[in-house]
mmCIF file of C-alpha atoms and ligand atoms in Angstrom:
data_model
loop_
_atom_site.group_PDB
_atom_site.id
_atom_site.type_symbol
_atom_site.label_atom_id
_atom_site.label_comp_id
_atom_site.label_asym_id
_atom_site.label_seq_id
_atom_site.Cartn_x
_atom_site.Cartn_y
_atom_site.Cartn_z
ATOM 1 C CA MET A 186 102.001 92.268 106.458
ATOM 2 C CA GLY A 187 101.587 94.620 109.386
ATOM 3 C CA SER A 188 98.580 94.938 111.605
ATOM 4 C CA VAL A 189 95.753 97.105 110.341
ATOM 5 C CA VAL A 190 93.723 97.067 113.572
ATOM 6 C CA GLU A 191 95.369 97.831 116.931
ATOM 7 C CA LEU A 192 93.620 98.187 120.265
ATOM 8 C CA ARG A 193 95.679 99.044 123.364
ATOM 9 C CA GLY A 194 94.083 98.943 126.779
ATOM 10 C CA VAL A 195 90.693 99.809 125.319
ATOM 11 C CA THR A 196 87.966 100.391 127.871
ATOM 12 C CA ARG A 197 84.428 101.549 127.157
ATOM 13 C CA GLU A 198 82.172 102.411 130.035
ATOM 14 C CA TYR A 199 78.581 103.505 129.712
ATOM 15 C CA ARG A 200 77.205 105.574 132.565
ATOM 16 C CA MET A 201 73.492 105.191 133.071
ATOM 17 C CA GLY A 202 72.635 107.460 135.996
ATOM 18 C CA GLU A 203 74.133 105.806 139.067
ATOM 19 C CA VAL A 204 75.125 102.667 137.214
ATOM 20 C CA THR A 205 78.310 102.200 135.180
ATOM 21 C CA VAL A 206 78.405 99.364 132.668
ATOM 22 C CA GLN A 207 81.850 98.209 131.559
ATOM 23 C CA ALA A 208 81.246 97.092 127.993
ATOM 24 C CA LEU A 209 84.984 96.573 127.328
ATOM 25 C CA ARG A 210 87.630 96.182 130.016
ATOM 26 C CA GLY A 211 91.154 96.945 128.802
ATOM 27 C CA VAL A 212 91.204 95.048 125.513
ATOM 28 C CA ASP A 213 94.535 94.579 123.694
ATOM 29 C CA LEU A 214 94.278 93.318 120.136
ATOM 30 C CA GLU A 215 96.226 93.343 116.873
ATOM 31 C CA ILE A 216 94.760 92.107 113.606
ATOM 32 C CA ASP A 217 96.845 91.503 110.481
ATOM 33 C CA ALA A 218 95.846 93.070 107.183
ATOM 34 C CA GLY A 219 93.744 90.821 104.950
ATOM 35 C CA GLN A 220 92.553 88.476 107.684
ATOM 36 C CA VAL A 221 88.991 87.336 108.228
ATOM 37 C CA VAL A 222 88.405 87.430 111.988
ATOM 38 C CA VAL A 223 85.259 86.051 113.599
ATOM 39 C CA LEU A 224 84.168 87.469 116.954
ATOM 40 C CA LEU A 225 82.055 85.151 119.064
ATOM 41 C CA GLY A 226 80.556 85.637 122.487
ATOM 42 C CA PRO A 227 77.291 85.718 124.387
ATOM 43 C CA SER A 228 74.866 88.603 124.181
ATOM 44 C CA GLY A 229 76.179 91.599 126.132
ATOM 45 C CA SER A 230 79.838 90.471 126.006
ATOM 46 C CA GLY A 231 80.957 93.613 124.138
ATOM 47 C CA LYS A 232 81.062 92.480 120.486
ATOM 48 C CA THR A 233 79.093 95.398 119.034
ATOM 49 C CA THR A 234 80.975 97.855 121.244
ATOM 50 C CA LEU A 235 84.309 96.571 119.912
ATOM 51 C CA LEU A 236 83.092 96.818 116.298
ATOM 52 C CA ASN A 237 81.741 100.338 116.834
ATOM 53 C CA LEU A 238 85.055 101.492 118.316
ATOM 54 C CA VAL A 239 87.017 100.123 115.350
ATOM 55 C CA GLY A 240 84.478 101.695 112.977
ATOM 56 C CA GLY A 241 84.615 105.119 114.572
ATOM 57 C CA LEU A 242 80.937 105.030 115.511
ATOM 58 C CA ASP A 243 81.926 105.321 119.157
ATOM 59 C CA SER A 244 85.017 106.406 121.129
ATOM 60 C CA PRO A 245 86.715 104.597 124.027
ATOM 61 C CA THR A 246 86.647 105.825 127.612
ATOM 62 C CA ALA A 247 90.348 104.910 127.802
ATOM 63 C CA GLY A 248 92.970 103.362 125.562
ATOM 64 C CA ASP A 249 94.163 103.676 121.968
ATOM 65 C CA VAL A 250 92.501 102.597 118.753
ATOM 66 C CA VAL A 251 94.820 102.708 115.729
ATOM 67 C CA ILE A 252 93.316 101.698 112.391
ATOM 68 C CA ALA A 253 95.415 101.667 109.214
ATOM 69 C CA GLY A 254 97.923 103.887 111.016
ATOM 70 C CA GLU A 255 95.353 106.437 112.227
ATOM 71 C CA ALA A 256 94.936 106.996 115.979
ATOM 72 C CA ILE A 257 91.183 107.547 115.912
ATOM 73 C CA ALA A 258 90.471 107.432 119.670
ATOM 74 C CA GLY A 259 91.084 111.181 119.929
ATOM 75 C CA TYR A 260 89.207 112.184 116.769
ATOM 76 C CA ASP A 261 86.311 114.641 116.959
ATOM 77 C CA ALA A 262 82.974 113.966 115.232
ATOM 78 C CA LEU A 263 84.004 115.547 111.927
ATOM 79 C CA ARG A 264 87.267 113.629 111.599
ATOM 80 C CA LEU A 265 85.494 110.417 112.617
ATOM 81 C CA ALA A 266 82.903 110.943 109.866
ATOM 82 C CA ASP A 267 85.697 111.422 107.338
ATOM 83 C CA TYR A 268 87.531 108.353 108.694
ATOM 84 C CA ARG A 269 84.374 106.227 108.370
ATOM 85 C CA ALA A 270 83.762 107.347 104.775
ATOM 86 C CA ARG A 271 87.353 106.571 103.719
ATOM 87 C CA THR A 272 88.514 103.622 105.748
ATOM 88 C CA VAL A 273 85.732 101.296 106.895
ATOM 89 C CA GLY A 274 82.636 99.560 105.550
ATOM 90 C CA PHE A 275 79.685 98.357 107.618
ATOM 91 C CA ILE A 276 77.236 95.488 107.260
ATOM 92 C CA PHE A 277 74.421 95.159 109.773
ATOM 93 C CA GLN A 278 71.854 92.527 110.641
ATOM 94 C CA PHE A 279 68.974 94.518 109.179
ATOM 95 C CA PHE A 280 70.596 95.500 105.833
ATOM 96 C CA ASN A 281 69.701 99.214 106.314
ATOM 97 C CA LEU A 282 69.231 99.935 102.594
ATOM 98 C CA ILE A 283 67.461 103.146 101.609
ATOM 99 C CA PRO A 284 64.022 101.929 100.478
ATOM 100 C CA SER A 285 63.443 104.672 97.896
ATOM 101 C CA LEU A 286 66.708 103.973 96.039
ATOM 102 C CA THR A 287 67.364 101.024 93.724
ATOM 103 C CA ALA A 288 70.072 98.459 94.507
ATOM 104 C CA ALA A 289 72.571 100.238 92.237
ATOM 105 C CA GLU A 290 71.617 103.672 93.621
ATOM 106 C CA ASN A 291 72.151 102.475 97.204
ATOM 107 C CA VAL A 292 75.725 101.575 96.233
ATOM 108 C CA GLU A 293 76.208 104.857 94.321
ATOM 109 C CA PHE A 294 74.969 106.811 97.307
ATOM 110 C CA ALA A 295 77.773 105.398 99.471
ATOM 111 C CA LEU A 296 80.285 106.134 96.707
ATOM 112 C CA ALA A 297 79.157 109.760 96.481
ATOM 113 C CA LEU A 298 80.767 110.340 99.891
ATOM 114 C CA VAL A 299 84.219 109.762 98.441
ATOM 115 C CA GLU A 300 83.881 110.034 94.639
ATOM 116 C CA ARG A 301 82.731 113.243 92.968
ATOM 117 C CA ASP A 302 82.702 111.932 89.422
ATOM 118 C CA HIS A 303 79.135 110.701 88.952
ATOM 119 C CA THR A 304 79.874 108.621 85.841
ATOM 120 C CA ALA A 305 82.712 106.834 87.619
ATOM 121 C CA SER A 306 80.429 106.168 90.628
ATOM 122 C CA ALA A 307 77.657 104.743 88.464
ATOM 123 C CA GLY A 308 80.116 102.442 86.693
ATOM 124 C CA ARG A 309 81.691 101.198 89.906
ATOM 125 C CA ALA A 310 78.247 100.657 91.467
ATOM 126 C CA ARG A 311 77.245 98.428 88.520
ATOM 127 C CA GLU A 312 80.513 96.509 88.777
ATOM 128 C CA LEU A 313 79.998 95.908 92.516
ATOM 129 C CA ILE A 314 76.383 94.805 92.015
ATOM 130 C CA GLN A 315 77.705 92.350 89.419
ATOM 131 C CA ARG A 316 80.372 91.038 91.792
ATOM 132 C CA VAL A 317 77.820 90.127 94.447
ATOM 133 C CA GLY A 318 75.855 88.186 91.836
ATOM 134 C CA LEU A 319 73.017 90.660 91.309
ATOM 135 C CA GLY A 320 73.906 91.861 87.819
ATOM 136 C CA ASP A 321 70.280 91.636 86.671
ATOM 137 C CA ARG A 322 68.842 93.262 89.820
ATOM 138 C CA GLY A 323 70.554 96.633 89.863
ATOM 139 C CA ASP A 324 67.319 98.499 89.073
ATOM 140 C CA HIS A 325 65.237 96.703 91.697
ATOM 141 C CA PHE A 326 64.165 98.443 94.877
ATOM 142 C CA PRO A 327 64.979 96.786 98.234
ATOM 143 C CA ALA A 328 61.330 95.730 98.714
ATOM 144 C CA GLN A 329 61.592 93.772 95.439
ATOM 145 C CA LEU A 330 64.579 91.779 96.704
ATOM 146 C CA SER A 331 64.801 88.838 99.119
ATOM 147 C CA GLY A 332 66.599 89.243 102.455
ATOM 148 C CA GLY A 333 69.714 87.522 101.126
ATOM 149 C CA GLU A 334 69.739 89.711 98.012
ATOM 150 C CA GLN A 335 69.341 92.837 100.119
ATOM 151 C CA GLN A 336 72.288 91.771 102.256
ATOM 152 C CA ARG A 337 74.368 91.245 99.104
ATOM 153 C CA VAL A 338 73.503 94.810 98.033
ATOM 154 C CA ALA A 339 74.661 95.897 101.495
ATOM 155 C CA ILE A 340 77.973 94.063 100.907
ATOM 156 C CA ALA A 341 78.396 95.846 97.551
ATOM 157 C CA ARG A 342 77.656 99.148 99.268
ATOM 158 C CA ALA A 343 80.094 98.434 102.110
ATOM 159 C CA LEU A 344 82.884 97.653 99.608
ATOM 160 C CA ALA A 345 82.183 100.755 97.492
ATOM 161 C CA ASN A 346 84.904 102.950 99.002
ATOM 162 C CA HIS A 347 87.557 100.169 98.994
ATOM 163 C CA PRO A 348 87.531 99.975 102.807
ATOM 164 C CA ARG A 349 90.632 98.718 104.583
ATOM 165 C CA VAL A 350 88.385 97.126 107.214
ATOM 166 C CA LEU A 351 84.928 95.640 106.767
ATOM 167 C CA LEU A 352 82.846 95.426 109.933
ATOM 168 C CA CYS A 353 79.952 92.985 109.969
ATOM 169 C CA ASP A 354 77.595 92.815 112.954
ATOM 170 C CA GLU A 355 75.495 89.631 112.852
ATOM 171 C CA PRO A 356 75.217 89.791 109.041
ATOM 172 C CA THR A 357 73.286 86.512 108.853
ATOM 173 C CA GLY A 358 71.227 87.041 112.001
ATOM 174 C CA ASN A 359 68.079 87.810 110.010
ATOM 175 C CA LEU A 360 68.544 85.163 107.302
ATOM 176 C CA ASP A 361 67.722 81.472 107.044
ATOM 177 C CA VAL A 362 70.596 78.985 107.021
ATOM 178 C CA ASP A 363 70.963 78.520 103.229
ATOM 179 C CA THR A 364 70.658 82.221 102.449
ATOM 180 C CA GLY A 365 73.050 83.046 105.268
ATOM 181 C CA ARG A 366 75.613 80.648 103.855
ATOM 182 C CA GLN A 367 75.347 82.246 100.381
ATOM 183 C CA VAL A 368 75.753 85.718 101.861
ATOM 184 C CA LEU A 369 78.839 84.637 103.825
ATOM 185 C CA ASP A 370 80.307 83.095 100.700
ATOM 186 C CA VAL A 371 79.892 86.352 98.750
ATOM 187 C CA LEU A 372 81.301 88.310 101.688
ATOM 188 C CA ASP A 373 84.271 85.975 102.045
ATOM 189 C CA SER A 374 85.192 85.877 98.344
ATOM 190 C CA THR A 375 84.753 89.599 97.603
ATOM 191 C CA ALA A 376 86.673 90.641 100.709
ATOM 192 C CA ARG A 377 89.485 88.150 100.009
ATOM 193 C CA ASP A 378 89.742 89.282 96.356
ATOM 194 C CA ASP A 379 90.306 92.852 97.559
ATOM 195 C CA GLY A 380 92.563 91.934 100.506
ATOM 196 C CA THR A 381 90.043 93.574 102.844
ATOM 197 C CA THR A 382 90.376 92.859 106.556
ATOM 198 C CA VAL A 383 87.067 91.537 107.899
ATOM 199 C CA LEU A 384 85.747 91.595 111.461
ATOM 200 C CA LEU A 385 82.601 89.534 111.643
ATOM 201 C CA VAL A 386 80.471 89.325 114.765
ATOM 202 C CA THR A 387 78.180 86.370 115.173
ATOM 203 C CA HIS A 388 76.735 84.237 117.929
ATOM 204 C CA ASN A 389 76.598 81.286 115.564
ATOM 205 C CA SER A 390 79.784 79.303 116.247
ATOM 206 C CA ALA A 391 79.184 77.289 113.055
ATOM 207 C CA ILE A 392 80.423 80.332 111.132
ATOM 208 C CA ALA A 393 83.797 80.228 112.884
ATOM 209 C CA PRO A 394 85.501 77.813 110.449
ATOM 210 C CA MET A 395 85.465 80.416 107.650
ATOM 211 C CA ALA A 396 87.813 82.555 109.739
ATOM 212 C CA ASP A 397 91.600 82.917 109.775
ATOM 213 C CA ARG A 398 91.261 83.703 113.458
ATOM 214 C CA VAL A 399 88.527 83.361 116.063
ATOM 215 C CA LEU A 400 88.166 85.611 119.097
ATOM 216 C CA ARG A 401 85.743 84.820 121.888
ATOM 217 C CA LEU A 402 84.568 87.685 124.069
ATOM 218 C CA ARG A 403 83.147 87.364 127.548
ATOM 219 C CA ASP A 404 82.155 90.135 129.903
ATOM 220 C CA GLY A 405 84.138 92.826 128.103
ATOM 221 C CA HIS A 406 87.394 90.975 127.550
ATOM 222 C CA ILE A 407 88.907 88.523 125.084
ATOM 223 C CA GLU A 408 88.502 85.170 126.758
ATOM 224 C CA HIS A 409 89.916 83.046 123.956
ATOM 225 C CA ASP A 410 92.026 83.811 120.860
ATOM 226 C CA ASP A 411 92.451 81.064 118.279
ATOM 227 C CA PRO A 412 94.852 82.400 115.628
ATOM 228 C CA ASN A 413 94.857 79.183 113.632
ATOM 229 C CA PRO A 414 91.435 77.626 113.075
ATOM 230 C CA THR A 415 91.254 75.504 109.927
ATOM 231 C CA PRO A 416 89.590 77.790 107.399
ATOM 232 C CA THR A 417 86.667 76.351 105.468
ATOM 233 C CA PRO A 418 84.921 78.199 102.614
ATOM 234 C CA ALA A 419 81.523 79.459 103.753
ATOM 235 C CA SER A 420 79.802 77.351 101.088
ATOM 236 C CA GLU A 421 81.149 74.165 102.718
ATOM 237 C CA LEU A 422 80.176 74.999 106.286
ATOM 238 C CA ASP A 423 77.929 72.488 107.978
ATOM 239 C CA TRP A 424 75.659 74.556 110.188
HETATM 240 P P1 ADP B 133 77.070 92.357 122.351
HETATM 241 O O1 ADP B 133 77.124 93.008 121.004
HETATM 242 O O2 ADP B 133 78.156 91.345 122.582
HETATM 243 O O3 ADP B 133 75.723 91.762 122.621
HETATM 244 P P2 ADP B 133 77.311 95.075 123.377
HETATM 245 O O4 ADP B 133 78.642 95.538 122.952
HETATM 246 O O5 ADP B 133 76.146 95.572 122.621
HETATM 247 O O6 ADP B 133 77.315 93.473 123.471
HETATM 248 O O7 ADP B 133 77.090 95.488 124.902
HETATM 249 C C1 ADP B 133 78.035 95.249 125.940
HETATM 250 C C2 ADP B 133 77.495 95.802 127.230
HETATM 251 O O8 ADP B 133 77.424 97.222 127.154
HETATM 252 C C3 ADP B 133 76.079 95.341 127.571
HETATM 253 O O9 ADP B 133 75.988 95.213 128.951
HETATM 254 C C4 ADP B 133 75.217 96.479 127.068
HETATM 255 O O10 ADP B 133 74.021 96.553 127.783
HETATM 256 C C5 ADP B 133 76.106 97.680 127.336
HETATM 257 N N1 ADP B 133 75.849 98.768 126.361
HETATM 258 C C6 ADP B 133 76.103 98.740 125.042
HETATM 259 N N2 ADP B 133 75.797 99.903 124.442
HETATM 260 C C7 ADP B 133 75.315 100.708 125.437
HETATM 261 C C8 ADP B 133 74.835 102.053 125.467
HETATM 262 N N3 ADP B 133 74.785 102.810 124.361
HETATM 263 N N4 ADP B 133 74.428 102.534 126.665
HETATM 264 C C9 ADP B 133 74.493 101.793 127.787
HETATM 265 N N5 ADP B 133 74.949 100.519 127.816
HETATM 266 C C10 ADP B 133 75.362 99.976 126.665
HETATM 267 MG MG1 MG B 134 75.738 93.106 119.455
#
């Protein structure tokens, strides 16, 4: 299988008045399709910046970003929005569900961006809710769900458009250990069933064993790349 994520000499600088922060400093990276890659590194090392560049939420100051064959670094806002809707899925620390929509409707809402047939969307939303183990909770509002359940709805929503790449920024950062482990297990199994490539940012190194590959960032560059950690299912992690 070829690489689905390619970064070549990617630099991202943020100018804040007189000060320039180098969030990423010439990163080169290739990730194979279907891999689960964990990104570790201290706060401020550039993890979120890297994820945002792959997800088309941000553009590099220099370098190339090629995702599933698309060179997105030069895309304007409109093409980036279209790219995001078609190609990537996002999971964030704070779930970011729409509070006035039920679990199933949150998933349908994401589907509406790419699927015009409402009946097909509703059916796929139900199927996704089922897959993340919330078959009986589809009609519940986010406030009626626990944190772990809300994050599973967010996983269903992120997978709605069959993304090639799933980007997860500290997905267990707001969950207790047991709930976090369950969420990772659902994430791992659903993504692997679909052959989705996963980039998962965490500062919890105990999560690393679920990965096919572990990257450690420091100060805007990849300090360590372990392409062969021994993968362990999330449910068996000792953290
Ligand atoms: P991490 O996710 O590893 O904690 P980030 O990618 O968020 O790190 O940040 C990397 C560096 O870039 C930090 O020094 C951060 O302060 C800076 N940074 C990130 N986003 C912005 C922004 N929008 N404006 C200015 N500086 C930023
Ligand atoms: Mg971050």
